[in-house]
Short mmCIF file of C-alpha atoms and ligand atoms in Angstrom, two decimals:
data_model
loop_
_atom_site.label_atom_id
_atom_site.label_comp_id
_atom_site.label_asym_id
_atom_site.label_seq_id
_atom_site.Cartn_x
_atom_site.Cartn_y
_atom_site.Cartn_z
CA MET A 1 -22.22 -50.37 -35.23
CA GLY A 2 -22.43 -54.07 -34.56
CA THR A 3 -21.44 -56.24 -31.68
CA GLY A 4 -17.78 -56.26 -32.77
CA ALA A 5 -17.24 -52.75 -31.49
CA ASP A 6 -19.14 -53.52 -28.32
CA GLY A 7 -16.97 -56.57 -27.78
CA GLU A 8 -13.84 -54.49 -28.31
CA GLN A 9 -15.17 -51.96 -25.87
CA ALA A 10 -15.84 -54.70 -23.34
CA THR A 11 -12.28 -56.08 -23.63
CA LYS A 12 -10.92 -52.60 -23.25
CA THR A 13 -12.98 -52.05 -20.12
CA ALA A 14 -11.93 -55.42 -18.73
CA ARG A 15 -8.28 -54.68 -19.39
CA LEU A 16 -8.61 -51.30 -17.74
CA ARG A 17 -10.24 -53.00 -14.77
CA THR A 18 -7.24 -55.22 -14.24
CA VAL A 19 -4.56 -52.67 -15.08
CA ALA A 20 -5.99 -49.79 -13.04
CA PRO A 21 -5.64 -51.44 -9.60
CA ARG A 22 -2.11 -52.58 -10.45
CA ALA A 23 -1.09 -49.11 -11.52
CA ALA A 24 -2.85 -47.71 -8.45
CA ALA A 25 -0.85 -50.07 -6.23
CA GLY A 26 2.36 -48.67 -7.73
CA VAL A 27 1.27 -45.07 -7.28
CA LEU A 28 0.22 -45.75 -3.68
CA ALA A 29 3.57 -47.40 -3.02
CA ALA A 30 5.42 -44.36 -4.37
CA GLY A 31 3.14 -42.07 -2.33
CA THR A 32 3.99 -44.07 0.75
CA ALA A 33 7.69 -43.82 0.00
CA LEU A 34 7.44 -40.03 -0.38
CA GLY A 35 5.22 -39.53 2.68
CA VAL A 36 7.34 -41.69 4.97
CA GLY A 37 10.47 -40.13 3.48
CA GLU A 38 9.14 -36.68 4.26
CA LEU A 39 8.41 -37.65 7.87
CA ALA A 40 11.86 -39.20 8.32
CA ALA A 41 13.42 -36.10 6.75
CA ALA A 42 11.92 -33.97 9.51
CA ALA A 43 14.14 -35.92 11.91
CA VAL A 44 17.27 -36.10 9.75
CA GLY A 45 17.16 -32.62 8.20
CA ASP A 46 15.27 -30.75 5.51
CA GLU A 47 17.34 -31.38 2.44
CA SER A 48 17.27 -35.14 3.01
CA SER A 49 13.61 -35.28 1.92
CA PRO A 50 13.75 -37.47 -1.19
CA PHE A 51 11.37 -35.31 -3.22
CA LEU A 52 13.08 -32.03 -2.31
CA ALA A 53 16.56 -33.45 -2.73
CA VAL A 54 15.80 -34.66 -6.25
CA GLY A 55 14.18 -31.31 -7.07
CA ALA A 56 17.08 -29.33 -5.63
CA THR A 57 19.60 -31.45 -7.53
CA THR A 58 17.63 -30.93 -10.74
CA VAL A 59 17.73 -27.18 -10.15
CA ASP A 60 21.44 -27.18 -9.40
CA ARG A 61 22.32 -29.32 -12.41
CA SER A 62 20.29 -27.18 -14.80
CA PRO A 63 22.26 -25.02 -17.20
CA ALA A 64 21.61 -21.28 -17.53
CA TRP A 65 19.23 -21.70 -20.49
CA ALA A 66 17.06 -24.11 -18.50
CA ARG A 67 16.70 -21.64 -15.64
CA GLU A 68 15.89 -18.92 -18.14
CA PHE A 69 13.32 -21.15 -19.83
CA ALA A 70 11.72 -21.94 -16.46
CA ILE A 71 11.59 -18.31 -15.37
CA THR A 72 10.36 -17.08 -18.76
CA THR A 73 7.68 -19.74 -18.97
CA PHE A 74 6.52 -19.99 -15.37
CA GLY A 75 7.78 -16.76 -13.80
CA THR A 76 7.97 -16.98 -10.05
CA ASP A 77 5.86 -20.17 -10.26
CA ASP A 78 8.95 -21.97 -11.54
CA LYS A 79 9.16 -24.08 -8.38
CA ALA A 80 5.54 -25.16 -8.58
CA ALA A 81 6.13 -26.11 -12.23
CA LEU A 82 9.13 -28.22 -11.27
CA PHE A 83 7.12 -30.01 -8.58
CA VAL A 84 4.26 -30.70 -10.99
CA GLY A 85 6.71 -32.04 -13.58
CA MET A 86 8.42 -34.28 -11.02
CA THR A 87 5.06 -35.55 -9.80
CA ILE A 88 4.00 -36.49 -13.34
CA VAL A 89 7.24 -38.43 -13.91
CA ILE A 90 7.01 -40.17 -10.53
CA VAL A 91 3.34 -41.11 -10.98
CA ALA A 92 4.06 -42.53 -14.45
CA LEU A 93 7.03 -44.59 -13.29
CA ALA A 94 5.21 -45.73 -10.16
CA ALA A 95 2.17 -46.85 -12.17
CA LEU A 96 4.54 -48.79 -14.42
CA ALA A 97 6.15 -50.36 -11.32
CA GLY A 98 2.71 -51.44 -10.14
CA VAL A 99 1.83 -53.09 -13.45
CA VAL A 100 5.23 -54.76 -13.75
CA GLU A 101 5.18 -56.03 -10.17
CA ARG A 102 2.04 -57.97 -10.92
CA SER A 103 3.28 -59.64 -14.11
CA ARG A 104 7.06 -59.81 -13.59
CA ARG A 105 7.59 -59.88 -9.88
CA PRO A 106 9.83 -58.46 -8.39
CA TYR A 107 10.77 -56.01 -11.16
CA GLY A 108 8.22 -53.44 -9.97
CA SER A 109 9.91 -53.38 -6.58
CA VAL A 110 13.26 -53.16 -8.33
CA LEU A 111 12.02 -50.12 -10.26
CA LEU A 112 10.93 -48.46 -6.99
CA ALA A 113 14.34 -49.25 -5.51
CA ALA A 114 16.00 -47.68 -8.56
CA LEU A 115 13.94 -44.51 -8.05
CA GLY A 116 15.10 -44.69 -4.43
CA ALA A 117 18.71 -44.87 -5.59
CA VAL A 118 18.20 -41.58 -7.46
CA GLY A 119 16.82 -40.09 -4.23
CA VAL A 120 19.75 -41.40 -2.18
CA TYR A 121 22.22 -40.00 -4.69
CA ALA A 122 20.49 -36.60 -4.68
CA ALA A 123 20.11 -36.42 -0.90
CA THR A 124 23.71 -37.39 -0.12
CA SER A 125 25.15 -35.00 -2.69
CA ARG A 126 23.41 -31.88 -1.29
CA PRO A 127 25.89 -29.35 0.11
CA GLY A 128 26.86 -30.36 3.62
CA ALA A 129 24.91 -33.64 3.54
CA GLY A 130 26.33 -36.73 5.19
CA MET A 131 25.44 -40.38 4.70
CA SER A 132 22.55 -39.97 7.13
CA ALA A 133 20.79 -37.95 4.42
CA ALA A 134 20.19 -41.29 2.65
CA LEU A 135 18.04 -42.58 5.51
CA PRO A 136 14.68 -40.92 4.72
CA THR A 137 14.78 -42.23 1.14
CA ILE A 138 15.79 -45.74 2.25
CA VAL A 139 13.12 -45.94 4.95
CA GLY A 140 10.53 -44.43 2.61
CA VAL A 141 11.29 -46.76 -0.31
CA ALA A 142 11.30 -49.79 2.02
CA ALA A 143 7.83 -48.82 3.22
CA GLY A 144 6.77 -48.26 -0.38
CA ILE A 145 7.94 -51.71 -1.44
CA VAL A 146 6.04 -53.32 1.45
CA VAL A 147 2.87 -51.52 0.33
CA LEU A 148 3.44 -52.57 -3.28
CA ARG A 149 3.93 -56.21 -2.29
CA VAL A 150 0.89 -56.31 -0.04
CA LEU A 151 -1.41 -54.66 -2.58
CA THR A 152 -0.07 -56.82 -5.42
CA VAL A 153 -0.33 -60.13 -3.58
CA ARG A 154 -3.83 -59.28 -2.50
CA SER A 155 -5.01 -58.18 -5.92
CA ARG A 156 -3.40 -61.26 -7.46
CA ALA A 157 -5.39 -63.47 -5.12
CA ARG A 158 -8.51 -61.55 -5.94
CA GLU A 159 -7.98 -61.84 -9.66
CA ARG A 160 -7.56 -65.57 -9.34
CA GLY A 161 -10.87 -65.60 -7.55
CA GLU A 162 -9.44 -67.38 -4.54
CA ALA A 163 -11.92 -67.39 -1.76
CA ASP A 164 -9.62 -67.98 1.17
CA SER A 165 -8.77 -65.50 3.85
CA ALA A 166 -6.02 -63.94 1.72
CA THR A 167 -8.52 -63.06 -0.95
CA MET A 168 -9.54 -59.51 -1.08
CA SER A 169 -12.82 -58.25 -2.26
CA ARG A 170 -12.87 -55.14 -4.38
CA ARG A 171 -14.16 -53.33 -1.35
CA ARG A 172 -11.34 -54.49 0.86
CA PHE A 173 -8.75 -53.56 -1.74
CA LEU A 174 -10.22 -50.06 -1.91
CA ALA A 175 -10.35 -49.81 1.87
CA LEU A 176 -6.73 -50.87 2.18
CA ALA A 177 -5.69 -48.53 -0.60
CA GLY A 178 -7.63 -45.70 1.04
CA GLY A 179 -5.88 -46.45 4.33
CA VAL A 180 -2.50 -46.22 2.61
CA VAL A 181 -3.43 -42.88 1.04
CA VAL A 182 -4.48 -41.47 4.41
CA ALA A 183 -1.44 -42.81 6.25
CA ALA A 184 1.05 -41.68 3.60
CA SER A 185 -0.47 -38.19 3.35
CA ALA A 186 -0.56 -37.90 7.13
CA ALA A 187 3.11 -38.89 7.33
CA GLY A 188 4.01 -36.39 4.61
CA ALA A 189 2.01 -33.58 6.15
CA ALA A 190 3.43 -34.30 9.60
CA GLY A 191 6.93 -34.26 8.13
CA ARG A 192 6.42 -30.96 6.38
CA HIS A 193 4.84 -29.43 9.46
CA LEU A 194 7.67 -30.55 11.72
CA ALA A 195 10.24 -29.29 9.26
CA SER A 196 8.53 -25.94 8.77
CA THR A 197 8.44 -25.19 12.46
CA ALA A 198 11.80 -26.81 13.15
CA ALA A 199 14.01 -25.03 15.63
CA GLY A 200 11.28 -22.57 16.45
CA ALA A 201 12.35 -20.27 13.62
CA VAL A 202 8.77 -19.22 13.11
CA ARG A 203 8.42 -18.26 16.76
CA ASN A 204 11.82 -16.62 16.62
CA ARG A 205 10.67 -14.42 13.74
CA MET A 206 7.43 -13.55 15.52
CA ALA A 207 9.45 -12.32 18.49
CA PHE A 208 11.87 -10.35 16.30
CA VAL A 209 12.01 -6.66 17.10
CA VAL A 210 12.92 -4.45 14.15
CA PRO A 211 15.95 -2.39 15.21
CA ALA A 212 15.27 1.26 16.00
CA VAL A 213 17.12 3.55 13.62
CA ALA A 214 18.65 6.78 14.88
CA GLN A 215 17.27 9.91 13.24
CA ARG A 216 20.50 10.57 11.31
CA ASN A 217 20.42 7.07 9.82
CA ARG A 218 16.81 7.14 8.69
CA ALA A 219 15.86 6.98 5.06
CA ARG A 220 14.72 10.28 3.63
CA PRO A 221 10.91 10.33 3.63
CA ILE A 222 9.43 9.42 0.27
CA PRO A 223 7.93 12.54 -1.31
CA ALA A 224 4.33 12.15 -2.46
CA GLY A 225 5.40 13.12 -5.98
CA ALA A 226 7.58 10.02 -6.31
CA ASP A 227 4.62 7.67 -6.44
CA LEU A 228 2.37 7.47 -9.50
CA ALA A 229 0.38 4.48 -8.24
CA GLU A 230 -2.87 6.41 -8.63
CA THR A 231 -2.34 6.36 -12.40
CA GLY A 232 -2.40 2.56 -12.31
CA ALA A 233 1.40 2.28 -12.34
CA GLU A 234 3.22 0.08 -9.83
CA PRO A 235 3.44 1.58 -6.33
CA PHE A 236 6.80 3.27 -5.64
CA VAL A 237 7.36 0.97 -2.65
CA THR A 238 6.62 -2.68 -3.31
CA SER A 239 4.85 -4.44 -0.46
CA ASN A 240 6.55 -7.52 0.96
CA ASP A 241 3.78 -9.74 -0.36
CA ALA A 242 4.07 -8.34 -3.88
CA PHE A 243 7.87 -8.38 -3.95
CA TYR A 244 9.23 -10.79 -6.55
CA ARG A 245 10.96 -13.86 -5.23
CA ILE A 246 13.77 -15.61 -7.07
CA ASP A 247 16.01 -18.25 -5.56
CA THR A 248 17.09 -21.86 -5.89
CA ALA A 249 15.59 -22.90 -2.55
CA LEU A 250 12.85 -25.49 -2.98
CA ARG A 251 12.12 -25.30 0.69
CA VAL A 252 12.60 -21.86 2.16
CA PRO A 253 15.36 -22.07 4.78
CA ARG A 254 13.98 -21.32 8.22
CA ILE A 255 16.60 -20.35 10.71
CA GLY A 256 16.18 -18.15 13.72
CA THR A 257 18.44 -15.37 14.94
CA ASP A 258 19.53 -17.79 17.69
CA GLU A 259 20.99 -20.15 15.08
CA TRP A 260 22.45 -17.46 12.86
CA SER A 261 26.07 -16.42 12.65
CA LEU A 262 28.30 -15.06 9.92
CA ARG A 263 31.73 -16.56 9.53
CA ILE A 264 34.14 -14.14 7.85
CA HIS A 265 37.33 -15.71 6.58
CA GLY A 266 39.77 -16.01 3.69
CA MET A 267 41.89 -13.03 2.67
CA VAL A 268 41.43 -11.08 5.90
CA GLU A 269 43.72 -10.03 8.70
CA ARG A 270 41.33 -11.32 11.39
CA GLU A 271 38.92 -14.16 10.83
CA ILE A 272 35.82 -13.74 12.93
CA THR A 273 32.45 -15.34 13.46
CA LEU A 274 29.86 -12.68 14.02
CA GLY A 275 26.92 -13.70 16.22
CA TRP A 276 23.48 -12.13 16.07
CA ASP A 277 24.05 -9.99 19.18
CA GLU A 278 27.27 -8.65 17.73
CA LEU A 279 25.53 -7.78 14.48
CA VAL A 280 22.70 -5.86 16.11
CA ALA A 281 25.07 -4.04 18.45
CA ARG A 282 26.02 -2.02 15.35
CA GLU A 283 24.34 1.13 14.14
CA PRO A 284 21.42 0.23 11.87
CA LEU A 285 20.83 2.19 8.68
CA GLU A 286 17.51 2.58 6.89
CA ARG A 287 17.62 2.86 3.09
CA VAL A 288 15.23 2.64 0.15
CA ILE A 289 16.80 0.43 -2.51
CA THR A 290 15.44 -1.12 -5.72
CA LEU A 291 16.38 -4.75 -6.42
CA THR A 292 16.26 -6.34 -9.85
CA CYS A 293 16.86 -9.82 -11.14
CA VAL A 294 19.14 -10.50 -14.10
CA SER A 295 16.44 -12.82 -15.45
CA ASN A 296 14.02 -9.95 -15.83
CA GLU A 297 12.92 -9.66 -19.44
CA VAL A 298 12.49 -6.20 -20.97
CA GLY A 299 9.23 -4.94 -19.44
CA GLY A 300 9.18 -7.79 -16.89
CA ASP A 301 8.23 -7.68 -13.23
CA LEU A 302 11.30 -9.15 -11.51
CA ALA A 303 12.05 -5.84 -9.84
CA GLY A 304 10.93 -4.38 -6.54
CA ASN A 305 11.63 -1.44 -4.30
CA ALA A 306 11.67 -1.64 -0.50
CA THR A 307 12.76 0.21 2.60
CA TRP A 308 15.49 -1.90 4.18
CA ILE A 309 17.06 -1.72 7.62
CA GLY A 310 20.49 -3.23 7.93
CA TYR A 311 24.14 -2.85 8.79
CA SER A 312 26.96 -1.44 6.71
CA ILE A 313 28.84 -4.14 4.80
CA ARG A 314 31.73 -1.77 4.25
CA ASP A 315 32.23 -1.18 8.00
CA LEU A 316 32.33 -4.91 8.62
CA LEU A 317 34.89 -5.44 5.87
CA ASP A 318 37.02 -2.67 7.36
CA GLU A 319 36.89 -4.37 10.74
CA VAL A 320 38.23 -7.69 9.53
CA GLY A 321 40.96 -6.03 7.46
CA VAL A 322 40.61 -7.20 3.87
CA LEU A 323 43.97 -8.02 2.26
CA ASP A 324 44.96 -5.78 -0.66
CA ASP A 325 44.83 -8.38 -3.39
CA ALA A 326 41.32 -9.64 -2.57
CA ASP A 327 38.72 -8.46 -5.10
CA MET A 328 35.67 -10.66 -4.40
CA LEU A 329 33.32 -11.31 -1.54
CA LEU A 330 32.09 -14.87 -1.92
CA SER A 331 28.98 -15.09 0.24
CA THR A 332 27.19 -18.33 1.00
CA SER A 333 23.68 -18.90 2.22
CA VAL A 334 22.65 -21.53 4.72
CA ASP A 335 21.50 -23.76 1.82
CA GLY A 336 24.86 -23.61 0.07
CA PHE A 337 23.97 -21.07 -2.65
CA THR A 338 26.86 -18.71 -3.41
CA VAL A 339 27.26 -15.18 -4.74
CA GLY A 340 30.40 -13.38 -5.87
CA THR A 341 30.35 -9.60 -5.37
CA PRO A 342 33.11 -7.24 -6.48
CA LEU A 343 34.68 -5.69 -3.39
CA SER A 344 34.95 -2.41 -5.28
CA ALA A 345 31.14 -2.10 -5.25
CA LEU A 346 30.97 -2.94 -1.54
CA ARG A 347 33.60 -0.39 -0.55
CA ASP A 348 32.92 2.61 -2.78
CA GLY A 349 30.56 4.20 -0.29
CA ARG A 350 27.24 2.98 -1.67
CA ASP A 351 24.70 1.65 0.83
CA ALA A 352 25.62 -2.04 0.73
CA LEU A 353 23.69 -3.58 3.61
CA LEU A 354 23.37 -6.73 5.65
CA ALA A 355 19.63 -6.24 5.86
CA VAL A 356 17.41 -7.56 8.65
CA ALA A 357 14.15 -5.73 7.97
CA MET A 358 12.04 -5.05 4.89
CA ASN A 359 9.35 -2.37 4.85
CA GLY A 360 9.26 -2.18 8.64
CA GLU A 361 8.95 -5.93 9.19
CA PRO A 362 11.47 -8.64 9.92
CA LEU A 363 12.56 -10.10 6.56
CA PRO A 364 9.96 -12.59 5.36
CA PHE A 365 11.49 -16.10 5.33
CA GLU A 366 11.23 -16.04 1.52
CA HIS A 367 13.33 -12.89 1.38
CA GLY A 368 16.14 -14.08 3.61
CA TYR A 369 15.24 -14.05 7.31
CA PRO A 370 17.16 -13.35 9.43
CA VAL A 371 19.89 -11.69 7.32
CA ARG A 372 20.37 -10.97 3.62
CA GLN A 373 22.54 -8.70 1.54
CA VAL A 374 21.22 -5.70 -0.39
CA VAL A 375 23.64 -3.88 -2.70
CA PRO A 376 22.42 -1.01 -4.89
CA GLY A 377 23.36 -1.22 -8.56
CA LEU A 378 24.07 -4.94 -8.98
CA TYR A 379 21.70 -7.68 -10.11
CA GLY A 380 20.58 -9.96 -7.28
CA PHE A 381 22.61 -12.99 -8.36
CA VAL A 382 25.88 -11.13 -7.76
CA SER A 383 24.86 -9.23 -4.66
CA ALA A 384 21.69 -10.09 -2.77
CA THR A 385 22.47 -13.32 -0.88
CA LYS A 386 19.55 -14.36 1.33
CA TRP A 387 20.00 -16.41 4.54
CA VAL A 388 23.66 -15.41 4.36
CA VAL A 389 25.93 -17.22 6.86
CA ASP A 390 29.42 -17.21 5.37
CA TRP A 391 31.72 -14.65 3.82
CA GLU A 392 34.96 -15.60 2.18
CA LEU A 393 37.23 -12.84 0.97
CA THR A 394 38.84 -14.11 -2.19
CA ARG A 395 39.58 -13.30 -5.83
CA PHE A 396 37.60 -13.62 -9.06
CA ASP A 397 40.47 -15.67 -10.52
CA ARG A 398 40.18 -18.19 -7.68
CA ALA A 399 36.52 -18.61 -6.92
CA GLN A 400 33.30 -18.93 -8.88
CA ALA A 401 29.82 -18.42 -7.53
CA TYR A 402 26.69 -20.49 -8.21
CA TRP A 403 25.37 -18.79 -11.36
CA THR A 404 28.76 -17.97 -12.83
CA ARG A 405 29.52 -21.69 -12.86
CA ARG A 406 26.33 -22.14 -14.86
CA GLY A 407 27.11 -19.67 -17.58
CA TRP A 408 26.13 -16.29 -16.15
CA ALA A 409 28.45 -13.32 -15.97
CA GLU A 410 30.94 -12.64 -13.23
CA GLN A 411 30.24 -8.90 -13.21
CA ALA A 412 26.65 -7.76 -13.50
CA PRO A 413 25.77 -4.12 -12.90
CA VAL A 414 22.08 -3.37 -13.49
CA LYS A 415 21.35 -2.18 -17.05
CA THR A 416 19.42 1.05 -17.62
CA ALA A 417 15.80 0.06 -18.18
CA SER A 418 12.32 1.47 -18.50
CA ARG A 419 8.95 -0.18 -18.46
CA ILE A 420 5.49 0.90 -19.62
CA GLU A 421 2.90 -0.01 -16.96
CA VAL A 422 -0.20 1.81 -18.18
CA PRO A 423 -2.13 1.38 -20.40
CA ALA A 424 -2.16 -2.39 -20.04
CA SER A 425 -0.94 -4.66 -22.84
CA PHE A 426 -3.43 -4.74 -25.72
CA ALA A 427 -5.65 -2.26 -23.88
CA ARG A 428 -8.49 -0.63 -25.82
CA VAL A 429 -8.72 3.03 -24.97
CA PRO A 430 -10.91 5.87 -26.23
CA SER A 431 -9.19 8.42 -28.45
CA GLY A 432 -8.15 11.74 -27.00
CA GLU A 433 -5.87 12.19 -24.03
CA VAL A 434 -4.48 8.91 -22.68
CA LEU A 435 -2.10 8.75 -19.75
CA VAL A 436 0.97 6.58 -20.33
CA ALA A 437 3.03 5.80 -17.22
CA GLY A 438 5.70 3.46 -15.98
CA SER A 439 8.99 3.05 -14.14
CA ALA A 440 12.63 3.31 -15.08
CA TRP A 441 15.74 2.18 -13.25
CA ALA A 442 19.49 2.39 -13.42
CA GLN A 443 20.45 1.68 -9.83
CA HIS A 444 23.40 3.60 -8.47
CA ARG A 445 23.55 5.74 -11.57
CA GLY A 446 20.04 7.16 -11.36
CA ILE A 447 17.48 8.04 -14.01
CA ALA A 448 17.78 11.41 -15.77
CA ARG A 449 14.93 11.22 -18.26
CA VAL A 450 12.47 8.95 -20.00
CA GLU A 451 11.22 9.35 -23.54
CA VAL A 452 8.20 7.85 -25.22
CA ARG A 453 7.57 7.21 -28.91
CA VAL A 454 4.38 6.27 -30.73
CA ASP A 455 4.90 3.98 -33.73
CA ASP A 456 7.76 5.47 -35.74
CA GLY A 457 7.11 9.04 -34.61
CA PRO A 458 9.66 11.23 -32.82
CA TRP A 459 10.82 10.57 -29.26
CA GLN A 460 8.96 12.78 -26.83
CA GLU A 461 9.95 13.77 -23.34
CA ALA A 462 7.96 12.05 -20.57
CA THR A 463 7.46 13.81 -17.24
CA PRO A 464 9.62 12.16 -14.59
CA ALA A 465 8.04 11.76 -11.16
CA THR A 466 9.94 13.27 -8.26
CA GLY A 467 13.21 11.35 -8.00
CA TYR A 468 14.05 9.67 -4.73
CA SER A 469 17.66 8.56 -5.06
CA ILE A 470 20.04 7.09 -7.62
CA ASP A 471 19.50 3.70 -5.95
CA THR A 472 15.76 3.60 -6.55
CA TRP A 473 13.61 3.40 -9.60
CA ARG A 474 11.90 6.51 -10.89
CA GLN A 475 8.39 6.69 -12.23
CA TRP A 476 7.30 8.71 -15.24
CA SER A 477 4.18 9.68 -17.13
CA TRP A 478 3.28 11.12 -20.51
CA ARG A 479 0.05 12.56 -21.90
CA TRP A 480 -0.70 11.09 -25.26
CA GLN A 481 -3.14 12.62 -27.74
CA ALA A 482 -4.26 9.26 -29.03
CA THR A 483 -5.74 8.87 -32.50
CA PRO A 484 -7.86 5.87 -33.55
CA GLY A 485 -6.05 2.75 -34.72
CA THR A 486 -3.62 0.25 -33.30
CA HIS A 487 -0.44 1.85 -32.04
CA THR A 488 2.80 0.71 -30.53
CA LEU A 489 4.22 2.67 -27.62
CA TYR A 490 7.98 2.63 -26.97
CA ALA A 491 9.87 3.85 -23.91
CA ARG A 492 13.55 4.44 -23.30
CA ALA A 493 15.40 5.85 -20.32
CA THR A 494 18.61 7.82 -20.01
CA ASP A 495 20.65 7.48 -16.84
CA LEU A 496 22.50 10.24 -15.04
CA ASP A 497 25.77 9.11 -16.68
CA GLY A 498 24.15 10.18 -19.95
CA LEU A 499 23.77 6.60 -21.18
CA VAL A 500 20.67 6.09 -23.31
CA GLN A 501 18.93 2.74 -22.93
CA THR A 502 20.02 0.70 -25.92
CA GLU A 503 17.62 -0.53 -28.58
CA GLU A 504 19.79 -3.60 -29.02
CA ARG A 505 17.89 -6.63 -27.84
CA ALA A 506 19.78 -8.97 -25.55
CA ALA A 507 18.49 -12.03 -23.72
CA PRO A 508 18.93 -12.15 -19.93
CA ILE A 509 21.88 -14.55 -20.21
CA PRO A 510 24.66 -13.75 -19.35
CA ASP A 511 24.36 -10.29 -17.82
CA GLY A 512 20.82 -8.98 -18.21
CA ALA A 513 18.25 -8.23 -20.93
CA SER A 514 18.30 -5.06 -22.99
CA GLY A 515 16.12 -3.41 -25.62
CA TRP A 516 13.19 -1.03 -25.60
CA HIS A 517 9.93 -1.96 -23.98
CA THR A 518 6.95 -1.71 -26.30
CA ARG A 519 3.24 -1.98 -25.78
CA SER A 520 0.44 -2.33 -28.34
CA VAL A 521 -2.70 -0.37 -27.68
CA THR A 522 -5.89 -0.06 -29.67
CA VAL A 523 -7.41 3.41 -29.73
CA LEU A 524 -11.13 3.40 -30.48
N1 MTE B 601 20.34 -17.86 -0.78
C1 MTE B 601 19.99 -17.33 -1.97
N2 MTE B 601 20.03 -15.99 -2.11
C2 MTE B 601 19.68 -15.43 -3.29
C3 MTE B 601 19.28 -16.23 -4.38
C4 MTE B 601 19.25 -17.63 -4.20
O1 MTE B 601 18.94 -18.40 -5.11
N3 MTE B 601 19.60 -18.14 -2.97
N4 MTE B 601 18.93 -15.62 -5.57
C5 MTE B 601 19.42 -14.28 -5.83
C6 MTE B 601 18.74 -13.64 -6.94
S1 MTE B 601 19.06 -14.29 -8.48
C7 MTE B 601 17.95 -12.54 -6.78
S2 MTE B 601 17.36 -11.70 -8.12
C8 MTE B 601 17.59 -12.06 -5.44
C9 MTE B 601 16.08 -11.96 -5.29
O2 MTE B 601 15.74 -11.55 -4.01
P1 MTE B 601 14.21 -11.63 -3.56
O3 MTE B 601 13.77 -13.06 -3.78
O4 MTE B 601 14.18 -11.21 -2.14
O5 MTE B 601 13.46 -10.69 -4.46
O6 MTE B 601 18.07 -12.92 -4.43
C10 MTE B 601 19.37 -13.38 -4.61
N5 MTE B 601 19.75 -14.08 -3.41
MO1 MO B 602 18.12 -12.97 -9.94
#
């Protein structure tokens, strides 16, 4: 190759040399805006953070299929994926603002201000937000614009080769830029730290004493035969760390028992506001209950089983005197998320709880500290409100909850399901006897049997593990005489109502996935 290509290369490099600092100035300005915004949000209130407010608004405005796409693609990392996506968009626009500010001043600053306007709109439209929620974005963007101007003016002087005091050497530009990075990150980190320990909720949780449960209210001990974990299947009780987490909260609400109360109103004879002390003055119950998410795909892992301690929802409803024509409990969490639960399910005698402890510990913040609902038999989005602070007794023909407004069902009992857990997907196993094992659930109906099929052979009876209760999943195993080749294993459960798990495939929207779980295994 001749000098032509070298020349082209040299122009490219030169262009990059001039564009890169301009783009960097824009990105640093946006970083400053976000960092300062985060710090200011610690003073004004969590949801006023520009980044979080935009993220939360994106989540809330997403239709059902978008949530499903996010959960299917990223699983419980859906929030991280959203943040990465937002960061990419912001960095791109900020870099553009930096380049534009240099050549078409002040349109780069205008672009930053426009991004700020999106933040202001998002922050002020969060549930319960006032005009003050606009402040962190405004202060942050103002700081960002100052940084953009300073870095642009300086780099402009440098490019012109001016040698006066305003001129900045490459080294000084980098030093200034570095200073901005450090200051903006420090502001952001300080903001997040302040917000995460706000109101001492962390200390409050550390001091939380799990209520002592009277002998008659204890959960029945879990028989050893209920747990097939030694086969490689999921443990019967899911640890708090391993328990799936699904919610719309981009920042986990952190409220202490001292800030918690439950307002009960609407179609009741007596409206009350229940304080923490009044809640824990009641008799606590301990129950083992399996939760599942409507977004769980056939064979998916959005299900978990825990020992909960909590207070009877039915007793509380009886106390406030629910009017006869009410049929829905509309519960609201501290972040504005709502759930509509049929009163029939809460009053038919099942163990519907206002739970305060999970596997012997105070609820983890992610799972609803200090109080969340747990209702056997219903998918989480119609029953399991975390950080619950408000109950309105109402009717399905008057009120709509969060996910119902976005295309999900109003009524959502858990569908009968079974899952193959061992062998692993696409496992290679030696021929001969191979243990197949998994779980099945049909909460509040209970699992009667599980059958397994190899390829298009006959259904064969699996051995159910010792059952615990109709509200918990049940494990199962089956000894397979495996012959060489690639085989597909199928599982299907039958619940105690006699309903056989349907082969008909349904997507999670609107009321839960269905179909048989299959697994391909190569036998050597
Ligand atoms: N406040 C609040 N509660 C919520 C949700 C939410 O988004 N916000 N999601 C619900 C859904 S869809 C499910 S499946 C369960 C999950 O509970 P977990 O995260 O403790 O497993 O919480 C329910 N409670
Ligand atoms: Mo869910």
